[in-house]
């Protein structure tokens, strides 16, 4: 073979040619912006480990939701810090908790914005675990009943999608049944299907005040060493009726995203988690990296791996950057 017959550089010669042959792209429509709602009025407090991400009272959550919608981002995911905590996390299904109040207010102010409700108990329990305890263990089946109450209360408050992040066995089937029984057949379930026990959640636990008071979450979240087990979780959630499949965190688990994408025909979401965000922000603040370039490259790599939806704290910045480029 002659040396000069295969020249991939022909397809990289100019920006126009590169545009023609580009295989993947990032759009504002791929993004979901997570928000943290707290009690009170006119609260907007920056979360120290998540620069430019805030604890918002309901009034400010509505303002942020409007901004998100006007930027063209299709959805927000709502997390909350409750006014009270107890052993079973009952504030999670209290219709007057900040999350439920924020959902109602956002749905009224920006009805076209898709509201995703995070369903878990760790932000609402005194012990910080994701379910009801029996001794020092999380009781799976007792927890399912509580999660069903949370899902229904969020659906009543205006959530379009319920996103269970607890990793209890059998939860998708139980939540589906509970939503249907309550008349919410059209509320979809975005399952945190494959959620690893990850060190990358550190800043989120400050943000959501949800660090476990003892032990850790390895008894229910997945071992980062495993991928076959991820496919088992996937099969279960598909069988139980999950409408969207999520992999969390994103960047360390893009191989898993690819495996999921190749196996299924339902939408795949990734959660670009707090630790991934905080590392980029810290390096950027030190002038060590080009923040915009690193963020766009990271999110594009999630698309390339097969993600349809990216939940990210960078969403507002990315929406603005993409607008500048067009
Ligand atoms: Zn949890």
PDB file of C-alpha atoms and ligand atoms in Angstrom:
ATOM      1  CA  UNK A   1       0.000   0.000   0.000  1.00  0.00           C
ATOM      2  CA  UNK A   2       1.221   3.456  -0.834  1.00  0.00           C
ATOM      3  CA  UNK A   3       1.932   5.572   2.218  1.00  0.00           C
ATOM      4  CA  UNK A   4      -0.376   8.393   1.157  1.00  0.00           C
ATOM      5  CA  UNK A   5      -3.598   6.522   0.294  1.00  0.00           C
ATOM      6  CA  UNK A   6      -5.391   6.853   3.654  1.00  0.00           C
ATOM      7  CA  UNK A   7      -5.413  10.385   4.959  1.00  0.00           C
ATOM      8  CA  UNK A   8      -7.961  10.998   7.735  1.00  0.00           C
ATOM      9  CA  UNK A   9      -6.747  14.591   7.893  1.00  0.00           C
ATOM     10  CA  UNK A  10      -8.704  15.307   4.666  1.00  0.00           C
ATOM     11  CA  UNK A  11     -11.807  15.342   6.836  1.00  0.00           C
ATOM     12  CA  UNK A  12     -10.276  17.762   9.355  1.00  0.00           C
ATOM     13  CA  UNK A  13      -9.105  20.439   6.932  1.00  0.00           C
ATOM     14  CA  UNK A  14     -11.524  23.202   7.758  1.00  0.00           C
ATOM     15  CA  UNK A  15     -14.166  24.095  10.244  1.00  0.00           C
ATOM     16  CA  UNK A  16     -16.859  23.630   7.566  1.00  0.00           C
ATOM     17  CA  UNK A  17     -15.668  20.116   6.744  1.00  0.00           C
ATOM     18  CA  UNK A  18     -15.397  19.230  10.412  1.00  0.00           C
ATOM     19  CA  UNK A  19     -18.983  20.437  10.846  1.00  0.00           C
ATOM     20  CA  UNK A  20     -20.086  18.144   7.993  1.00  0.00           C
ATOM     21  CA  UNK A  21     -18.565  14.989   9.435  1.00  0.00           C
ATOM     22  CA  UNK A  22     -19.212  15.569  13.142  1.00  0.00           C
ATOM     23  CA  UNK A  23     -20.885  12.494  14.635  1.00  0.00           C
ATOM     24  CA  UNK A  24     -22.310  13.883  17.876  1.00  0.00           C
ATOM     25  CA  UNK A  25     -23.441  17.223  19.184  1.00  0.00           C
ATOM     26  CA  UNK A  26     -24.563  18.863  22.373  1.00  0.00           C
ATOM     27  CA  UNK A  27     -27.840  20.761  22.482  1.00  0.00           C
ATOM     28  CA  UNK A  28     -29.537  22.823  25.153  1.00  0.00           C
ATOM     29  CA  UNK A  29     -32.407  20.336  24.769  1.00  0.00           C
ATOM     30  CA  UNK A  30     -30.208  17.598  26.246  1.00  0.00           C
ATOM     31  CA  UNK A  31     -29.923  19.354  29.594  1.00  0.00           C
ATOM     32  CA  UNK A  32     -31.641  19.175  32.970  1.00  0.00           C
ATOM     33  CA  UNK A  33     -30.818  21.683  35.711  1.00  0.00           C
ATOM     34  CA  UNK A  34     -30.968  20.496  39.361  1.00  0.00           C
ATOM     35  CA  UNK A  35     -32.163  22.915  42.040  1.00  0.00           C
ATOM     36  CA  UNK A  36     -32.104  22.790  45.862  1.00  0.00           C
ATOM     37  CA  UNK A  37     -35.155  24.243  47.555  1.00  0.00           C
ATOM     38  CA  UNK A  38     -35.237  25.419  51.192  1.00  0.00           C
ATOM     39  CA  UNK A  39     -37.791  26.995  53.507  1.00  0.00           C
ATOM     40  CA  UNK A  40     -38.098  30.746  53.957  1.00  0.00           C
ATOM     41  CA  UNK A  41     -38.422  33.688  51.619  1.00  0.00           C
ATOM     42  CA  UNK A  42     -35.910  35.496  49.454  1.00  0.00           C
ATOM     43  CA  UNK A  43     -33.197  32.939  50.285  1.00  0.00           C
ATOM     44  CA  UNK A  44     -30.377  32.552  47.764  1.00  0.00           C
ATOM     45  CA  UNK A  45     -27.309  31.158  49.482  1.00  0.00           C
ATOM     46  CA  UNK A  46     -24.378  29.819  47.531  1.00  0.00           C
ATOM     47  CA  UNK A  47     -23.396  26.248  48.409  1.00  0.00           C
ATOM     48  CA  UNK A  48     -19.675  26.472  49.332  1.00  0.00           C
ATOM     49  CA  UNK A  49     -18.611  23.233  47.614  1.00  0.00           C
ATOM     50  CA  UNK A  50     -20.755  23.981  44.537  1.00  0.00           C
ATOM     51  CA  UNK A  51     -19.803  27.475  43.317  1.00  0.00           C
ATOM     52  CA  UNK A  52     -22.664  29.283  41.570  1.00  0.00           C
ATOM     53  CA  UNK A  53     -25.230  26.726  42.816  1.00  0.00           C
ATOM     54  CA  UNK A  54     -27.654  27.981  45.466  1.00  0.00           C
ATOM     55  CA  UNK A  55     -30.065  27.011  48.168  1.00  0.00           C
ATOM     56  CA  UNK A  56     -33.237  28.705  46.974  1.00  0.00           C
ATOM     57  CA  UNK A  57     -36.468  29.527  48.749  1.00  0.00           C
ATOM     58  CA  UNK A  58     -39.622  28.835  46.746  1.00  0.00           C
ATOM     59  CA  UNK A  59     -39.863  32.403  45.364  1.00  0.00           C
ATOM     60  CA  UNK A  60     -36.280  32.277  44.091  1.00  0.00           C
ATOM     61  CA  UNK A  61     -36.728  28.718  42.804  1.00  0.00           C
ATOM     62  CA  UNK A  62     -39.518  30.084  40.603  1.00  0.00           C
ATOM     63  CA  UNK A  63     -37.193  32.837  39.302  1.00  0.00           C
ATOM     64  CA  UNK A  64     -34.535  30.247  38.488  1.00  0.00           C
ATOM     65  CA  UNK A  65     -37.109  28.020  36.799  1.00  0.00           C
ATOM     66  CA  UNK A  66     -38.147  30.945  34.579  1.00  0.00           C
ATOM     67  CA  UNK A  67     -34.513  31.641  33.679  1.00  0.00           C
ATOM     68  CA  UNK A  68     -33.946  27.958  32.891  1.00  0.00           C
ATOM     69  CA  UNK A  69     -37.027  27.852  30.675  1.00  0.00           C
ATOM     70  CA  UNK A  70     -36.124  31.085  28.862  1.00  0.00           C
ATOM     71  CA  UNK A  71     -32.677  29.660  28.078  1.00  0.00           C
ATOM     72  CA  UNK A  72     -34.363  26.732  26.342  1.00  0.00           C
ATOM     73  CA  UNK A  73     -33.485  24.080  28.936  1.00  0.00           C
ATOM     74  CA  UNK A  74     -36.463  21.701  28.929  1.00  0.00           C
ATOM     75  CA  UNK A  75     -36.427  20.441  32.524  1.00  0.00           C
ATOM     76  CA  UNK A  76     -35.389  20.967  36.119  1.00  0.00           C
ATOM     77  CA  UNK A  77     -34.905  18.362  38.826  1.00  0.00           C
ATOM     78  CA  UNK A  78     -36.058  19.441  42.263  1.00  0.00           C
ATOM     79  CA  UNK A  79     -34.245  18.473  45.469  1.00  0.00           C
ATOM     80  CA  UNK A  80     -35.162  19.822  48.857  1.00  0.00           C
ATOM     81  CA  UNK A  81     -34.095  20.507  52.380  1.00  0.00           C
ATOM     82  CA  UNK A  82     -37.083  19.951  54.651  1.00  0.00           C
ATOM     83  CA  UNK A  83     -38.171  21.975  57.666  1.00  0.00           C
ATOM     84  CA  UNK A  84     -38.082  18.911  59.910  1.00  0.00           C
ATOM     85  CA  UNK A  85     -36.509  15.457  59.903  1.00  0.00           C
ATOM     86  CA  UNK A  86     -37.557  12.240  61.622  1.00  0.00           C
ATOM     87  CA  UNK A  87     -36.705   8.536  61.635  1.00  0.00           C
ATOM     88  CA  UNK A  88     -38.827   7.725  58.570  1.00  0.00           C
ATOM     89  CA  UNK A  89     -38.435  10.950  56.610  1.00  0.00           C
ATOM     90  CA  UNK A  90     -42.104  11.921  56.711  1.00  0.00           C
ATOM     91  CA  UNK A  91     -41.421  15.491  55.545  1.00  0.00           C
ATOM     92  CA  UNK A  92     -40.603  13.941  52.148  1.00  0.00           C
ATOM     93  CA  UNK A  93     -44.319  13.410  51.460  1.00  0.00           C
ATOM     94  CA  UNK A  94     -45.604  16.473  53.322  1.00  0.00           C
ATOM     95  CA  UNK A  95     -47.529  18.535  50.767  1.00  0.00           C
ATOM     96  CA  UNK A  96     -46.352  21.680  52.556  1.00  0.00           C
ATOM     97  CA  UNK A  97     -42.641  20.863  52.381  1.00  0.00           C
ATOM     98  CA  UNK A  98     -40.440  23.201  50.309  1.00  0.00           C
ATOM     99  CA  UNK A  99     -40.179  20.692  47.418  1.00  0.00           C
ATOM    100  CA  UNK A 100     -43.919  20.255  47.016  1.00  0.00           C
ATOM    101  CA  UNK A 101     -44.552  23.989  47.397  1.00  0.00           C
ATOM    102  CA  UNK A 102     -41.853  24.768  44.826  1.00  0.00           C
ATOM    103  CA  UNK A 103     -43.324  22.274  42.350  1.00  0.00           C
ATOM    104  CA  UNK A 104     -46.767  23.849  42.612  1.00  0.00           C
ATOM    105  CA  UNK A 105     -45.374  27.377  42.238  1.00  0.00           C
ATOM    106  CA  UNK A 106     -43.124  26.462  39.303  1.00  0.00           C
ATOM    107  CA  UNK A 107     -45.885  24.557  37.508  1.00  0.00           C
ATOM    108  CA  UNK A 108     -48.112  27.607  37.812  1.00  0.00           C
ATOM    109  CA  UNK A 109     -45.447  30.112  36.716  1.00  0.00           C
ATOM    110  CA  UNK A 110     -43.814  28.074  33.918  1.00  0.00           C
ATOM    111  CA  UNK A 111     -46.224  25.295  32.956  1.00  0.00           C
ATOM    112  CA  UNK A 112     -44.179  24.156  29.943  1.00  0.00           C
ATOM    113  CA  UNK A 113     -41.054  23.446  31.988  1.00  0.00           C
ATOM    114  CA  UNK A 114     -40.759  19.734  32.780  1.00  0.00           C
ATOM    115  CA  UNK A 115     -40.488  19.094  36.522  1.00  0.00           C
ATOM    116  CA  UNK A 116     -38.543  16.051  37.671  1.00  0.00           C
ATOM    117  CA  UNK A 117     -38.920  15.158  41.338  1.00  0.00           C
ATOM    118  CA  UNK A 118     -36.075  13.411  43.128  1.00  0.00           C
ATOM    119  CA  UNK A 119     -37.588  10.666  45.243  1.00  0.00           C
ATOM    120  CA  UNK A 120     -35.476   9.537  48.194  1.00  0.00           C
ATOM    121  CA  UNK A 121     -35.510   9.780  51.966  1.00  0.00           C
ATOM    122  CA  UNK A 122     -31.901  10.613  52.891  1.00  0.00           C
ATOM    123  CA  UNK A 123     -32.501  14.370  52.928  1.00  0.00           C
ATOM    124  CA  UNK A 124     -35.496  13.839  55.224  1.00  0.00           C
ATOM    125  CA  UNK A 125     -34.332  11.240  57.773  1.00  0.00           C
ATOM    126  CA  UNK A 126     -32.472  12.110  60.982  1.00  0.00           C
ATOM    127  CA  UNK A 127     -29.986   9.279  60.274  1.00  0.00           C
ATOM    128  CA  UNK A 128     -29.380  10.337  56.645  1.00  0.00           C
ATOM    129  CA  UNK A 129     -29.951   6.899  55.114  1.00  0.00           C
ATOM    130  CA  UNK A 130     -32.155   6.422  52.056  1.00  0.00           C
ATOM    131  CA  UNK A 131     -34.845   4.409  53.814  1.00  0.00           C
ATOM    132  CA  UNK A 132     -36.475   3.185  56.989  1.00  0.00           C
ATOM    133  CA  UNK A 133     -34.029   1.508  59.336  1.00  0.00           C
ATOM    134  CA  UNK A 134     -34.291  -1.835  61.056  1.00  0.00           C
ATOM    135  CA  UNK A 135     -31.361  -1.789  63.470  1.00  0.00           C
ATOM    136  CA  UNK A 136     -28.498  -0.400  61.405  1.00  0.00           C
ATOM    137  CA  UNK A 137     -29.821  -1.797  58.110  1.00  0.00           C
ATOM    138  CA  UNK A 138     -32.178  -0.137  55.655  1.00  0.00           C
ATOM    139  CA  UNK A 139     -35.376  -2.214  55.523  1.00  0.00           C
ATOM    140  CA  UNK A 140     -36.045  -2.542  51.791  1.00  0.00           C
ATOM    141  CA  UNK A 141     -39.736  -3.432  51.750  1.00  0.00           C
ATOM    142  CA  UNK A 142     -40.749  -1.035  54.522  1.00  0.00           C
ATOM    143  CA  UNK A 143     -38.978   1.734  52.601  1.00  0.00           C
ATOM    144  CA  UNK A 144     -40.922   1.006  49.395  1.00  0.00           C
ATOM    145  CA  UNK A 145     -44.193   2.008  51.043  1.00  0.00           C
ATOM    146  CA  UNK A 146     -42.689   5.340  52.101  1.00  0.00           C
ATOM    147  CA  UNK A 147     -41.209   6.041  48.681  1.00  0.00           C
ATOM    148  CA  UNK A 148     -44.646   5.459  47.146  1.00  0.00           C
ATOM    149  CA  UNK A 149     -46.035   8.224  49.376  1.00  0.00           C
ATOM    150  CA  UNK A 150     -43.262  10.586  48.262  1.00  0.00           C
ATOM    151  CA  UNK A 151     -43.881   9.854  44.580  1.00  0.00           C
ATOM    152  CA  UNK A 152     -47.628  10.404  44.838  1.00  0.00           C
ATOM    153  CA  UNK A 153     -47.205  13.637  46.825  1.00  0.00           C
ATOM    154  CA  UNK A 154     -44.824  14.994  44.175  1.00  0.00           C
ATOM    155  CA  UNK A 155     -47.160  13.971  41.357  1.00  0.00           C
ATOM    156  CA  UNK A 156     -49.995  15.771  43.181  1.00  0.00           C
ATOM    157  CA  UNK A 157     -47.761  18.851  43.406  1.00  0.00           C
ATOM    158  CA  UNK A 158     -47.083  18.972  39.669  1.00  0.00           C
ATOM    159  CA  UNK A 159     -44.106  16.679  38.984  1.00  0.00           C
ATOM    160  CA  UNK A 160     -44.149  15.374  35.413  1.00  0.00           C
ATOM    161  CA  UNK A 161     -41.459  12.787  36.088  1.00  0.00           C
ATOM    162  CA  UNK A 162     -40.597  10.935  39.287  1.00  0.00           C
ATOM    163  CA  UNK A 163     -36.931  10.054  39.732  1.00  0.00           C
ATOM    164  CA  UNK A 164     -36.271   7.515  42.489  1.00  0.00           C
ATOM    165  CA  UNK A 165     -32.623   7.656  43.625  1.00  0.00           C
ATOM    166  CA  UNK A 166     -32.778   5.319  46.633  1.00  0.00           C
ATOM    167  CA  UNK A 167     -31.655   2.014  45.026  1.00  0.00           C
ATOM    168  CA  UNK A 168     -34.158  -0.169  46.900  1.00  0.00           C
ATOM    169  CA  UNK A 169     -35.062  -3.432  45.153  1.00  0.00           C
ATOM    170  CA  UNK A 170     -38.475  -3.492  43.489  1.00  0.00           C
ATOM    171  CA  UNK A 171     -39.128   0.232  43.783  1.00  0.00           C
ATOM    172  CA  UNK A 172     -40.025   0.935  40.180  1.00  0.00           C
ATOM    173  CA  UNK A 173     -42.904  -1.572  40.189  1.00  0.00           C
ATOM    174  CA  UNK A 174     -44.179  -0.255  43.521  1.00  0.00           C
ATOM    175  CA  UNK A 175     -43.986   3.401  42.449  1.00  0.00           C
ATOM    176  CA  UNK A 176     -45.661   2.652  39.111  1.00  0.00           C
ATOM    177  CA  UNK A 177     -48.537   0.928  40.856  1.00  0.00           C
ATOM    178  CA  UNK A 178     -48.893   3.698  43.436  1.00  0.00           C
ATOM    179  CA  UNK A 179     -48.890   6.436  40.775  1.00  0.00           C
ATOM    180  CA  UNK A 180     -51.428   4.561  38.643  1.00  0.00           C
ATOM    181  CA  UNK A 181     -53.714   3.933  41.606  1.00  0.00           C
ATOM    182  CA  UNK A 182     -53.632   7.628  42.449  1.00  0.00           C
ATOM    183  CA  UNK A 183     -54.596   8.524  38.876  1.00  0.00           C
ATOM    184  CA  UNK A 184     -51.129   9.547  37.662  1.00  0.00           C
ATOM    185  CA  UNK A 185     -50.770   7.120  34.751  1.00  0.00           C
ATOM    186  CA  UNK A 186     -49.047   9.838  32.728  1.00  0.00           C
ATOM    187  CA  UNK A 187     -46.399  10.677  35.302  1.00  0.00           C
ATOM    188  CA  UNK A 188     -43.252   8.986  34.030  1.00  0.00           C
ATOM    189  CA  UNK A 189     -40.510   7.291  36.045  1.00  0.00           C
ATOM    190  CA  UNK A 190     -36.880   8.195  35.467  1.00  0.00           C
ATOM    191  CA  UNK A 191     -35.085   5.537  37.433  1.00  0.00           C
ATOM    192  CA  UNK A 192     -31.641   6.007  38.948  1.00  0.00           C
ATOM    193  CA  UNK A 193     -31.171   2.475  37.658  1.00  0.00           C
ATOM    194  CA  UNK A 194     -27.419   2.219  37.974  1.00  0.00           C
ATOM    195  CA  UNK A 195     -26.247   4.356  40.865  1.00  0.00           C
ATOM    196  CA  UNK A 196     -22.782   3.666  42.176  1.00  0.00           C
ATOM    197  CA  UNK A 197     -21.584   4.170  45.763  1.00  0.00           C
ATOM    198  CA  UNK A 198     -19.360   7.031  44.674  1.00  0.00           C
ATOM    199  CA  UNK A 199     -16.980   9.483  46.283  1.00  0.00           C
ATOM    200  CA  UNK A 200     -18.154  12.014  43.705  1.00  0.00           C
ATOM    201  CA  UNK A 201     -21.327  12.736  45.699  1.00  0.00           C
ATOM    202  CA  UNK A 202     -19.423  14.617  48.437  1.00  0.00           C
ATOM    203  CA  UNK A 203     -20.432  18.210  47.604  1.00  0.00           C
ATOM    204  CA  UNK A 204     -24.080  17.172  47.061  1.00  0.00           C
ATOM    205  CA  UNK A 205     -24.248  15.871  50.612  1.00  0.00           C
ATOM    206  CA  UNK A 206     -23.274  19.326  51.857  1.00  0.00           C
ATOM    207  CA  UNK A 207     -25.855  20.833  49.544  1.00  0.00           C
ATOM    208  CA  UNK A 208     -28.640  18.479  50.578  1.00  0.00           C
ATOM    209  CA  UNK A 209     -27.492  17.944  54.176  1.00  0.00           C
ATOM    210  CA  UNK A 210     -27.863  14.214  53.567  1.00  0.00           C
ATOM    211  CA  UNK A 211     -24.629  12.573  54.743  1.00  0.00           C
ATOM    212  CA  UNK A 212     -25.380   9.323  56.620  1.00  0.00           C
ATOM    213  CA  UNK A 213     -24.893   9.641  60.381  1.00  0.00           C
ATOM    214  CA  UNK A 214     -23.275   6.184  60.539  1.00  0.00           C
ATOM    215  CA  UNK A 215     -22.015   3.661  58.031  1.00  0.00           C
ATOM    216  CA  UNK A 216     -22.260   4.302  54.297  1.00  0.00           C
ATOM    217  CA  UNK A 217     -24.512   3.488  51.354  1.00  0.00           C
ATOM    218  CA  UNK A 218     -22.637   0.470  50.013  1.00  0.00           C
ATOM    219  CA  UNK A 219     -25.448  -1.773  51.280  1.00  0.00           C
ATOM    220  CA  UNK A 220     -27.757  -0.422  48.573  1.00  0.00           C
ATOM    221  CA  UNK A 221     -25.731   1.549  46.011  1.00  0.00           C
ATOM    222  CA  UNK A 222     -23.566  -0.317  43.512  1.00  0.00           C
ATOM    223  CA  UNK A 223     -19.924  -1.319  43.766  1.00  0.00           C
ATOM    224  CA  UNK A 224     -17.856   0.809  41.317  1.00  0.00           C
ATOM    225  CA  UNK A 225     -16.013  -2.365  40.303  1.00  0.00           C
ATOM    226  CA  UNK A 226     -19.084  -3.964  38.724  1.00  0.00           C
ATOM    227  CA  UNK A 227     -20.577  -3.724  35.252  1.00  0.00           C
ATOM    228  CA  UNK A 228     -22.373  -7.072  34.827  1.00  0.00           C
ATOM    229  CA  UNK A 229     -24.350  -6.240  37.953  1.00  0.00           C
ATOM    230  CA  UNK A 230     -25.323  -2.944  36.312  1.00  0.00           C
ATOM    231  CA  UNK A 231     -26.935  -4.912  33.485  1.00  0.00           C
ATOM    232  CA  UNK A 232     -28.896  -6.900  36.070  1.00  0.00           C
ATOM    233  CA  UNK A 233     -30.232  -3.652  37.581  1.00  0.00           C
ATOM    234  CA  UNK A 234     -31.089  -2.530  34.057  1.00  0.00           C
ATOM    235  CA  UNK A 235     -33.092  -5.678  33.285  1.00  0.00           C
ATOM    236  CA  UNK A 236     -35.065  -5.326  36.512  1.00  0.00           C
ATOM    237  CA  UNK A 237     -35.961  -1.685  35.889  1.00  0.00           C
ATOM    238  CA  UNK A 238     -36.988  -2.404  32.305  1.00  0.00           C
ATOM    239  CA  UNK A 239     -39.234  -5.221  33.499  1.00  0.00           C
ATOM    240  CA  UNK A 240     -40.722  -3.069  36.256  1.00  0.00           C
ATOM    241  CA  UNK A 241     -41.627  -0.289  33.823  1.00  0.00           C
ATOM    242  CA  UNK A 242     -39.020   2.483  34.103  1.00  0.00           C
ATOM    243  CA  UNK A 243     -39.574   5.024  31.309  1.00  0.00           C
ATOM    244  CA  UNK A 244     -36.064   6.493  31.487  1.00  0.00           C
ATOM    245  CA  UNK A 245     -32.874   4.763  32.599  1.00  0.00           C
ATOM    246  CA  UNK A 246     -30.206   6.753  34.449  1.00  0.00           C
ATOM    247  CA  UNK A 247     -26.546   6.073  35.104  1.00  0.00           C
ATOM    248  CA  UNK A 248     -24.906   8.003  37.962  1.00  0.00           C
ATOM    249  CA  UNK A 249     -22.209   9.381  38.181  1.00  0.00           C
ATOM    250  CA  UNK A 250     -21.410  10.145  34.538  1.00  0.00           C
ATOM    251  CA  UNK A 251     -17.747  10.579  33.721  1.00  0.00           C
ATOM    252  CA  UNK A 252     -16.237   7.544  35.458  1.00  0.00           C
ATOM    253  CA  UNK A 253     -19.040   5.338  34.120  1.00  0.00           C
ATOM    254  CA  UNK A 254     -19.260   6.135  30.411  1.00  0.00           C
ATOM    255  CA  UNK A 255     -18.509   2.496  29.598  1.00  0.00           C
ATOM    256  CA  UNK A 256     -21.698   1.597  31.456  1.00  0.00           C
ATOM    257  CA  UNK A 257     -23.633   4.268  29.570  1.00  0.00           C
ATOM    258  CA  UNK A 258     -22.462   2.746  26.289  1.00  0.00           C
ATOM    259  CA  UNK A 259     -23.467  -0.771  27.361  1.00  0.00           C
ATOM    260  CA  UNK A 260     -26.917   0.459  28.384  1.00  0.00           C
ATOM    261  CA  UNK A 261     -27.357   2.414  25.137  1.00  0.00           C
ATOM    262  CA  UNK A 262     -26.494  -0.645  23.047  1.00  0.00           C
ATOM    263  CA  UNK A 263     -29.004  -2.832  24.882  1.00  0.00           C
ATOM    264  CA  UNK A 264     -32.174  -0.786  25.169  1.00  0.00           C
ATOM    265  CA  UNK A 265     -34.578   1.385  23.228  1.00  0.00           C
ATOM    266  CA  UNK A 266     -35.619   3.693  26.072  1.00  0.00           C
ATOM    267  CA  UNK A 267     -34.027   7.094  26.761  1.00  0.00           C
ATOM    268  CA  UNK A 268     -30.784   7.092  28.733  1.00  0.00           C
ATOM    269  CA  UNK A 269     -29.938   9.847  31.225  1.00  0.00           C
ATOM    270  CA  UNK A 270     -26.688  10.537  33.028  1.00  0.00           C
ATOM    271  CA  UNK A 271     -26.144  12.538  36.184  1.00  0.00           C
ATOM    272  CA  UNK A 272     -23.046  14.714  35.935  1.00  0.00           C
ATOM    273  CA  UNK A 273     -22.694  14.775  39.715  1.00  0.00           C
ATOM    274  CA  UNK A 274     -21.565  17.378  42.233  1.00  0.00           C
ATOM    275  CA  UNK A 275     -17.985  16.111  42.556  1.00  0.00           C
ATOM    276  CA  UNK A 276     -17.493  16.207  38.797  1.00  0.00           C
ATOM    277  CA  UNK A 277     -18.784  19.789  38.783  1.00  0.00           C
ATOM    278  CA  UNK A 278     -16.764  20.891  41.829  1.00  0.00           C
ATOM    279  CA  UNK A 279     -13.463  19.597  40.401  1.00  0.00           C
ATOM    280  CA  UNK A 280     -13.946  21.557  37.178  1.00  0.00           C
ATOM    281  CA  UNK A 281     -14.964  24.687  39.083  1.00  0.00           C
ATOM    282  CA  UNK A 282     -11.993  24.469  41.458  1.00  0.00           C
ATOM    283  CA  UNK A 283      -9.480  24.008  38.648  1.00  0.00           C
ATOM    284  CA  UNK A 284     -11.078  26.819  36.636  1.00  0.00           C
ATOM    285  CA  UNK A 285     -10.995  29.179  39.605  1.00  0.00           C
ATOM    286  CA  UNK A 286      -7.279  28.483  39.888  1.00  0.00           C
ATOM    287  CA  UNK A 287      -6.792  29.267  36.220  1.00  0.00           C
ATOM    288  CA  UNK A 288      -5.566  25.724  35.557  1.00  0.00           C
ATOM    289  CA  UNK A 289      -8.107  24.824  32.872  1.00  0.00           C
ATOM    290  CA  UNK A 290     -10.342  26.511  30.307  1.00  0.00           C
ATOM    291  CA  UNK A 291     -13.695  25.953  32.007  1.00  0.00           C
ATOM    292  CA  UNK A 292     -15.933  26.345  28.968  1.00  0.00           C
ATOM    293  CA  UNK A 293     -13.836  24.031  26.830  1.00  0.00           C
ATOM    294  CA  UNK A 294     -13.565  21.355  29.527  1.00  0.00           C
ATOM    295  CA  UNK A 295     -17.278  21.418  30.316  1.00  0.00           C
ATOM    296  CA  UNK A 296     -18.400  21.251  26.680  1.00  0.00           C
ATOM    297  CA  UNK A 297     -15.927  18.416  26.001  1.00  0.00           C
ATOM    298  CA  UNK A 298     -17.086  16.483  29.079  1.00  0.00           C
ATOM    299  CA  UNK A 299     -20.778  16.776  28.225  1.00  0.00           C
ATOM    300  CA  UNK A 300     -20.158  15.912  24.587  1.00  0.00           C
ATOM    301  CA  UNK A 301     -18.357  12.747  25.718  1.00  0.00           C
ATOM    302  CA  UNK A 302     -21.537  11.765  27.600  1.00  0.00           C
ATOM    303  CA  UNK A 303     -23.509  12.183  24.371  1.00  0.00           C
ATOM    304  CA  UNK A 304     -20.916  10.140  22.475  1.00  0.00           C
ATOM    305  CA  UNK A 305     -21.221   7.387  25.079  1.00  0.00           C
ATOM    306  CA  UNK A 306     -24.945   7.251  24.348  1.00  0.00           C
ATOM    307  CA  UNK A 307     -26.694   9.582  26.789  1.00  0.00           C
ATOM    308  CA  UNK A 308     -29.831  11.376  25.599  1.00  0.00           C
ATOM    309  CA  UNK A 309     -30.282  13.479  28.734  1.00  0.00           C
ATOM    310  CA  UNK A 310     -27.632  15.127  30.923  1.00  0.00           C
ATOM    311  CA  UNK A 311     -28.511  16.325  34.409  1.00  0.00           C
ATOM    312  CA  UNK A 312     -25.861  18.904  35.240  1.00  0.00           C
ATOM    313  CA  UNK A 313     -25.127  21.915  37.444  1.00  0.00           C
ATOM    314  CA  UNK A 314     -23.390  23.386  34.373  1.00  0.00           C
ATOM    315  CA  UNK A 315     -26.699  23.542  32.468  1.00  0.00           C
ATOM    316  CA  UNK A 316     -27.261  27.319  32.731  1.00  0.00           C
ATOM    317  CA  UNK A 317     -23.675  28.130  31.685  1.00  0.00           C
ATOM    318  CA  UNK A 318     -23.811  25.613  28.850  1.00  0.00           C
ATOM    319  CA  UNK A 319     -27.107  27.011  27.569  1.00  0.00           C
ATOM    320  CA  UNK A 320     -25.531  30.486  27.447  1.00  0.00           C
ATOM    321  CA  UNK A 321     -22.356  29.228  25.746  1.00  0.00           C
ATOM    322  CA  UNK A 322     -24.317  27.322  23.096  1.00  0.00           C
ATOM    323  CA  UNK A 323     -26.380  30.431  22.431  1.00  0.00           C
ATOM    324  CA  UNK A 324     -23.206  32.519  21.889  1.00  0.00           C
ATOM    325  CA  UNK A 325     -21.936  29.998  19.366  1.00  0.00           C
ATOM    326  CA  UNK A 326     -25.111  30.077  17.277  1.00  0.00           C
TER     327      UNK A 326
HETATM  328 ZN1  LIG B   1     -30.888   8.884  49.197  1.00  0.00          ZN
END
